[in-house]
Amino acid sequence: MDTASQTPLSLREVTKQYGSLTAVNAIDLEVDPGEFVVIVGPSGCGKSTTLRMIAGLEDITDGELYFGDELMNDIEPKDRNVAMVFQNYALYPHMSARRNMVFGINAGGESYPDDEIDERVSEAAATLGISDLLDRMPGQLSGGERQRVALGRALIRDPDVLLLDEPLANLDAKLRTEMRAELDQLHQEFGATTVYVTHNQTEAMTLGDRVVVLHDGEIQQVDPPQRLYDFPKNQFVAEFIGSPTINFLSASVSRTEGSYRIESSSRAGEFRMNLPPTDRLEDSLPEELIFGIRPEDLHLAETTDDTQAEPLSLTVNTTEPLGNSMLVYGTVGDREVKVQLDAHASVSVGETVSLVSDPDRVHLFDAETGDIRYHSARVPEPAPVDHSD
């Protein structure tokens, strides 16, 4: 079985409306040849609708879809050379795994001889570890085995574009982890241009060359996973990406003798901290800002060399041992704050502890729009991704 063809994919101002409901709102997305792009977002954000428009299963209300230089809006699904793997596997229960894999392979104008089909099935089955399962019926297979059959059916077609719609959602946690690793390995081996849809941020962060965060039918940010986590463009992205979720506290910024200081609002308890020397803060910042800090970037004052003008006073409400760390839930003023500490930290429910923030991991958002106004770390230039292998 040959390495899949690598076709660039382009969505230009693509919109999908159902009557007065806009499910996808004028999105622009360029997917490089051989790239693995993950679309992530909450239920109802338009991610599966986007995938179905790429496949041709949903008509595009407005905008243009291209595979390479070819406009695909009016091309029938069977003529797009797209393979799609669904959450529920979509296997025929009365057909063996082998027959499910080859069903419809000669649709769409292709005509493979029987010996080539057999060779493709054998190679895909060997790669997926299901060679001894090909004569079994779907009802005799586990969820992970059925998913491998569905993947095999997609891969033997050497698709220009491979579409995956929440393919791991029905698997248990251990099997999801195993299948994530297998999917990553399969993509490296076959190299098809891939668009993967999920609501699971762990899948998005571990699988994607780039991640598209979608909310209410609109793209919020497109970036490699680590850049997305470290430099969110707005509060939605900052909160959606990351577990446990980021902390938000109301604050303002003052400037004194060329340095900047974050100060809490009265609703968020009392804290003050100096920002690292920077030329990236605007003089015209809004009066009200949202201070964002991730749980792992807060530390017990007595355990760190970081200093803070006035630490956060956290009243501990509950602790959650995780084995490799301890998650602490408490309140600062009237806001709940989460802190991820060392597993052996000495913290008790009911006590008040002093916390300092990592000064290089601070985010400031506009309180009105939610857009990012400042990262204390400098945003790096994106590195090019090579998909030539």
Coordinates of C-alpha atoms in Angstrom, one line a residue:
M1 CA 0.0 0.0 0.0
D2 CA 1.5 3.3 -1.1
T3 CA 1.9 6.3 1.1
A4 CA -1.3 8.4 0.8
S5 CA -1.2 11.4 -1.5
Q6 CA -0.6 14.7 0.2
T7 CA -3.1 17.3 -0.8
P8 CA -3.4 20.8 0.6
L9 CA -6.8 21.8 1.9
S10 CA -8.3 25.3 1.9
L11 CA -11.5 26.7 3.4
R12 CA -12.1 30.3 2.4
E13 CA -14.9 32.2 4.2
V14 CA -16.8 28.9 4.5
T15 CA -20.3 29.3 6.1
K16 CA -23.0 26.8 6.9
Q17 CA -26.5 28.0 7.8
Y18 CA -29.5 26.0 8.7
G19 CA -32.4 28.4 8.2
S20 CA -31.7 31.3 10.6
L21 CA -29.0 29.3 12.5
T22 CA -25.4 29.9 11.5
A23 CA -23.5 26.8 12.5
V24 CA -20.2 27.8 10.9
N25 CA -19.4 31.4 10.3
A26 CA -17.1 32.4 7.5
I27 CA -14.1 30.4 8.6
D28 CA -10.7 30.5 6.9
L29 CA -8.3 27.6 7.3
E30 CA -5.3 26.4 5.3
V31 CA -4.1 22.8 5.9
D32 CA -0.7 22.0 4.4
P33 CA -0.1 18.8 2.5
G34 CA 0.4 15.9 4.9
E35 CA -0.5 18.0 7.9
F36 CA -2.4 16.6 10.9
V37 CA -4.9 19.4 12.0
V38 CA -7.2 18.9 14.9
I39 CA -10.4 20.9 15.3
V40 CA -11.4 21.1 19.0
G41 CA -14.3 22.9 20.7
P42 CA -17.3 22.3 22.9
S43 CA -20.4 20.5 21.7
G44 CA -22.4 22.5 19.2
C45 CA -19.4 24.7 18.1
G46 CA -19.6 23.6 14.4
K47 CA -16.6 21.2 14.3
S48 CA -18.4 18.2 12.9
T49 CA -20.4 20.4 10.5
T50 CA -17.0 21.7 9.2
L51 CA -15.8 18.1 8.7
R52 CA -19.0 17.1 6.9
M53 CA -18.7 20.0 4.5
I54 CA -15.1 18.9 3.7
A55 CA -16.4 15.4 3.0
G56 CA -19.3 16.7 0.9
L57 CA -22.0 15.4 3.3
E58 CA -23.2 18.9 4.0
D59 CA -23.6 21.6 1.4
I60 CA -21.6 24.8 1.8
T61 CA -24.0 27.8 2.2
D62 CA -21.3 30.3 1.3
G63 CA -17.5 30.4 0.7
E64 CA -15.2 28.0 -1.1
L65 CA -13.5 24.7 -0.4
Y66 CA -10.4 23.7 -2.3
F67 CA -8.3 20.5 -2.5
G68 CA -5.1 21.9 -4.0
D69 CA -6.2 24.2 -6.8
E70 CA -9.5 22.3 -7.4
L71 CA -12.8 23.9 -6.2
M72 CA -14.8 21.2 -4.4
N73 CA -18.1 22.9 -3.6
D74 CA -20.0 21.1 -6.3
I75 CA -18.0 17.8 -6.4
E76 CA -20.0 14.8 -5.2
P77 CA -18.6 13.0 -2.1
K78 CA -17.8 9.9 -4.0
D79 CA -15.5 11.9 -6.3
R80 CA -13.5 13.7 -3.6
N81 CA -11.1 10.8 -2.7
V82 CA -11.9 11.5 1.0
A83 CA -12.0 8.8 3.6
M84 CA -13.9 9.4 6.8
V85 CA -13.8 7.5 10.1
F86 CA -16.8 8.0 12.4
Q87 CA -17.3 7.9 16.1
N88 CA -19.6 4.8 15.8
Y89 CA -17.3 3.1 13.3
A90 CA -20.1 2.7 10.7
L91 CA -19.4 -1.0 10.1
Y92 CA -21.9 -3.3 8.5
P93 CA -22.8 -5.9 11.1
H94 CA -23.5 -8.7 8.6
M95 CA -20.1 -8.4 6.9
S96 CA -16.8 -9.7 8.1
A97 CA -14.0 -7.3 9.0
R98 CA -12.4 -8.0 5.6
R99 CA -15.6 -7.2 3.6
N100 CA -16.1 -4.1 5.6
M101 CA -12.6 -2.9 4.8
V102 CA -13.1 -3.4 1.0
F103 CA -16.7 -2.4 0.7
G104 CA -17.0 0.4 -1.9
I105 CA -13.3 0.5 -2.7
N106 CA -14.1 0.7 -6.4
A107 CA -16.6 3.5 -6.0
G108 CA -15.7 7.0 -7.3
G109 CA -14.3 5.9 -10.6
E110 CA -11.4 3.8 -9.2
S111 CA -11.0 0.1 -10.2
Y112 CA -8.6 -2.0 -8.3
P113 CA -7.9 -5.6 -9.3
D114 CA -8.6 -8.3 -6.8
D115 CA -4.9 -9.1 -6.1
E116 CA -4.2 -5.4 -5.3
I117 CA -7.2 -5.2 -3.0
D118 CA -6.0 -8.3 -1.2
E119 CA -2.5 -6.8 -0.9
R120 CA -3.9 -3.5 0.5
V121 CA -6.0 -5.3 3.0
S122 CA -3.1 -7.5 4.2
E123 CA -0.8 -4.5 4.6
A124 CA -3.3 -2.4 6.4
A125 CA -4.3 -5.2 8.7
A126 CA -0.7 -6.0 9.5
T127 CA 0.0 -2.3 10.3
L128 CA -3.1 -2.2 12.5
G129 CA -2.5 -5.5 14.2
I130 CA -5.8 -7.1 13.0
S131 CA -4.5 -9.7 10.5
D132 CA -6.1 -12.5 12.6
L133 CA -9.4 -10.8 12.9
L134 CA -10.3 -10.3 9.2
D135 CA -12.8 -13.1 9.1
R136 CA -14.7 -12.1 12.3
M137 CA -18.0 -10.2 12.3
P138 CA -18.1 -6.7 14.0
G139 CA -20.2 -8.2 16.8
Q140 CA -17.2 -10.5 17.7
L141 CA -14.8 -7.6 17.9
S142 CA -14.0 -5.2 20.8
G143 CA -14.5 -1.5 20.4
G144 CA -10.8 -0.9 19.8
E145 CA -10.7 -3.7 17.2
R146 CA -13.8 -2.3 15.4
Q147 CA -12.1 1.1 15.3
R148 CA -9.0 -0.5 13.7
V149 CA -11.2 -2.0 11.1
A150 CA -12.7 1.4 10.3
L151 CA -9.3 2.9 10.1
G152 CA -8.1 0.1 7.8
R153 CA -11.1 0.7 5.5
A154 CA -10.1 4.4 5.3
L155 CA -6.4 3.8 4.7
I156 CA -6.6 1.2 2.0
R157 CA -8.2 3.8 -0.3
D158 CA -5.0 6.1 -0.2
P159 CA -7.3 9.1 0.3
D160 CA -6.2 12.7 -0.6
V161 CA -7.8 13.8 2.7
L162 CA -8.5 11.7 5.8
L163 CA -11.3 12.9 8.1
L164 CA -11.7 11.6 11.6
D165 CA -14.9 12.5 13.5
E166 CA -14.4 11.8 17.3
P167 CA -13.0 8.3 16.4
L168 CA -11.9 7.5 20.0
A169 CA -15.0 8.8 21.9
N170 CA -16.5 5.4 22.5
L171 CA -13.3 3.8 23.9
D172 CA -12.3 3.5 27.5
A173 CA -9.5 5.7 28.9
K174 CA -6.7 3.2 28.6
L175 CA -7.6 2.2 25.0
R176 CA -8.0 5.9 24.0
T177 CA -4.4 6.5 25.1
E178 CA -3.2 3.5 23.2
M179 CA -5.1 4.5 20.1
R180 CA -3.8 8.0 20.2
A181 CA -0.3 6.7 20.0
E182 CA -1.3 4.4 17.1
L183 CA -3.0 7.2 15.2
D184 CA 0.1 9.3 15.5
Q185 CA 2.3 6.4 14.2
L186 CA -0.1 5.7 11.4
H187 CA 0.0 9.4 10.3
Q188 CA 3.8 9.4 10.3
E189 CA 3.7 6.2 8.2
F190 CA 1.0 7.1 5.6
G191 CA 1.2 10.9 5.7
A192 CA -2.3 11.7 4.5
T193 CA -3.6 15.2 4.9
T194 CA -5.7 14.7 8.0
V195 CA -8.4 16.7 9.8
Y196 CA -9.5 15.3 13.1
V197 CA -12.4 16.5 15.1
T198 CA -12.7 16.1 18.9
H199 CA -14.0 17.8 22.0
N200 CA -11.2 16.2 24.0
Q201 CA -8.3 18.7 24.5
T202 CA -5.9 15.9 25.4
E203 CA -6.4 14.4 22.0
A204 CA -6.0 17.8 20.4
M205 CA -2.8 18.6 22.2
T206 CA -1.1 15.2 21.7
L207 CA -2.1 14.5 18.0
G208 CA -2.2 17.8 16.1
D209 CA 0.6 19.5 14.2
R210 CA -1.7 22.5 14.7
V211 CA -4.9 22.8 16.7
V212 CA -8.0 24.8 15.6
V213 CA -10.1 26.1 18.5
L214 CA -13.7 26.6 17.4
H215 CA -16.4 28.4 19.4
D216 CA -19.9 29.3 18.2
G217 CA -19.0 28.5 14.6
E218 CA -16.0 30.8 14.6
I219 CA -12.2 30.1 14.7
Q220 CA -10.7 31.5 17.9
Q221 CA -7.1 30.5 17.3
V222 CA -5.0 28.2 15.1
D223 CA -1.5 27.3 16.4
P224 CA 0.7 24.3 17.3
P225 CA -0.4 22.8 20.6
Q226 CA 2.3 24.2 22.9
R227 CA 2.0 27.7 21.5
L228 CA -1.8 27.5 21.9
Y229 CA -1.3 26.6 25.6
D230 CA 1.4 29.1 26.3
F231 CA 0.0 32.0 24.3
P232 CA -3.8 31.9 24.1
K233 CA -5.3 34.8 22.1
N234 CA -8.4 35.2 24.3
Q235 CA -10.0 34.0 27.5
F236 CA -12.0 31.3 25.8
V237 CA -8.9 29.6 24.4
A238 CA -7.0 30.0 27.7
E239 CA -9.9 28.4 29.6
F240 CA -10.8 25.7 27.1
I241 CA -7.2 24.5 26.7
G242 CA -5.6 23.2 29.8
S243 CA -6.6 20.9 32.7
P244 CA -7.0 21.9 35.4
T245 CA -8.3 25.2 33.9
I246 CA -6.6 28.5 34.2
N247 CA -7.5 30.9 37.0
F248 CA -8.9 34.3 36.3
L249 CA -8.9 37.3 38.7
S250 CA -10.0 40.9 38.2
A251 CA -7.1 43.3 38.3
S252 CA -5.6 46.5 37.0
V253 CA -2.1 47.6 36.0
S254 CA -0.3 50.6 37.3
R255 CA 3.0 52.1 36.1
T256 CA 5.5 53.6 38.4
E257 CA 9.0 54.8 37.4
G258 CA 9.0 52.8 34.3
S259 CA 7.9 49.5 35.9
Y260 CA 4.5 47.9 35.9
R261 CA 2.5 46.4 38.7
I262 CA -0.6 44.2 38.7
E263 CA -3.0 45.0 41.5
S264 CA -6.2 43.1 42.4
S265 CA -9.7 44.5 42.4
S266 CA -11.5 44.4 45.7
R267 CA -13.6 41.4 44.5
A268 CA -10.6 39.3 43.9
G269 CA -9.0 39.5 47.3
E270 CA -5.8 41.5 47.9
F271 CA -2.6 40.8 45.9
R272 CA 0.1 42.8 44.1
M273 CA 2.9 41.8 41.9
N274 CA 5.5 43.5 39.8
L275 CA 5.8 42.4 36.2
P276 CA 9.2 41.7 34.6
P277 CA 10.7 44.6 32.8
T278 CA 9.0 44.8 29.4
D279 CA 8.5 47.0 26.4
R280 CA 5.3 45.1 25.5
L281 CA 2.7 46.7 27.7
E282 CA 0.7 49.4 26.2
D283 CA 0.3 52.8 28.0
S284 CA -3.4 52.8 27.0
L285 CA -4.4 49.6 28.8
P286 CA -8.1 49.5 29.9
E287 CA -8.8 50.2 33.6
E288 CA -10.2 46.8 34.2
L289 CA -8.2 43.7 33.2
I290 CA -8.4 40.0 33.8
F291 CA -5.3 38.4 35.3
G292 CA -4.8 34.8 34.1
I293 CA -2.5 32.3 35.8
R294 CA -2.4 28.6 35.3
P295 CA -2.6 26.3 38.4
E296 CA 0.9 25.0 37.9
D297 CA 2.3 28.5 37.8
L298 CA 1.2 29.3 41.4
H299 CA 3.6 28.2 44.2
L300 CA 3.6 28.2 48.0
A301 CA 5.5 31.4 49.0
E302 CA 7.8 29.4 51.3
T303 CA 8.9 27.0 48.6
T304 CA 10.1 29.4 45.9
D305 CA 12.6 32.1 45.3
D306 CA 10.0 34.1 43.4
T307 CA 9.0 37.2 45.3
Q308 CA 5.7 39.1 45.1
A309 CA 4.8 42.5 46.5
E310 CA 1.8 41.1 48.2
P311 CA 1.1 37.3 47.7
L312 CA -2.3 35.8 47.2
S313 CA -3.9 34.6 50.4
L314 CA -5.7 31.3 49.5
T315 CA -8.2 29.7 51.9
V316 CA -8.0 26.0 51.2
N317 CA -11.4 24.4 50.6
T318 CA -10.4 20.9 49.4
T319 CA -7.4 18.9 48.2
E320 CA -7.2 16.3 45.5
P321 CA -4.2 14.0 45.6
L322 CA -3.3 12.9 42.0
G323 CA -0.3 10.8 42.8
N324 CA 2.3 12.9 40.9
S325 CA 0.9 16.2 42.2
M326 CA -1.8 17.6 44.5
L327 CA -4.6 19.8 43.2
V328 CA -5.8 22.4 45.8
Y329 CA -9.1 24.2 45.5
G330 CA -9.6 27.4 47.5
T331 CA -10.8 30.9 47.4
V332 CA -9.0 34.2 46.9
G333 CA -11.5 37.0 47.8
D334 CA -14.7 35.8 46.2
R335 CA -13.1 33.8 43.4
E336 CA -12.3 30.1 43.4
V337 CA -8.6 29.4 42.6
K338 CA -6.9 26.1 41.7
V339 CA -3.3 25.4 42.5
Q340 CA -1.3 22.4 41.4
L341 CA 1.4 21.7 44.0
D342 CA 4.0 19.0 44.7
A343 CA 2.3 15.7 45.7
H344 CA 3.9 15.9 49.2
A345 CA 3.0 19.6 49.9
S346 CA 1.8 20.1 53.5
V347 CA -1.6 21.8 52.9
S348 CA -4.7 21.2 55.0
V349 CA -8.4 22.0 54.5
G350 CA -9.3 25.2 56.3
E351 CA -5.9 26.8 56.5
T352 CA -4.8 30.0 54.6
V353 CA -1.7 29.8 52.5
S354 CA 0.4 32.4 50.7
L355 CA 0.9 31.9 47.0
V356 CA 3.2 33.7 44.5
S357 CA 2.8 33.7 40.8
D358 CA 5.5 32.8 38.3
P359 CA 6.3 36.2 36.9
D360 CA 7.1 34.7 33.5
R361 CA 3.8 33.0 33.1
V362 CA 1.3 35.9 33.5
H363 CA -1.5 36.6 31.0
L364 CA -3.6 39.8 31.0
F365 CA -6.9 39.9 29.1
D366 CA -9.3 42.7 28.3
A367 CA -12.1 42.5 30.8
E368 CA -14.7 43.7 28.2
T369 CA -13.7 41.7 25.0
G370 CA -11.7 38.8 26.5
D371 CA -8.9 39.4 24.0
I372 CA -5.3 39.0 25.2
R373 CA -3.5 42.3 26.0
Y374 CA -0.2 40.9 27.5
H375 CA 1.9 37.8 28.0
S376 CA 4.8 38.2 30.3
A377 CA 6.7 35.6 28.2
R378 CA 7.7 36.8 24.7
V379 CA 5.7 35.1 22.0
P380 CA 8.1 33.2 19.8
E381 CA 8.0 33.2 16.0
P382 CA 6.2 30.0 14.8
A383 CA 8.6 27.3 13.5
P384 CA 7.9 25.9 10.1
V385 CA 6.5 22.3 10.1
D386 CA 8.0 19.9 7.6
H387 CA 5.5 17.4 6.2
S388 CA 7.7 16.1 3.4
D389 CA 8.5 12.7 5.0

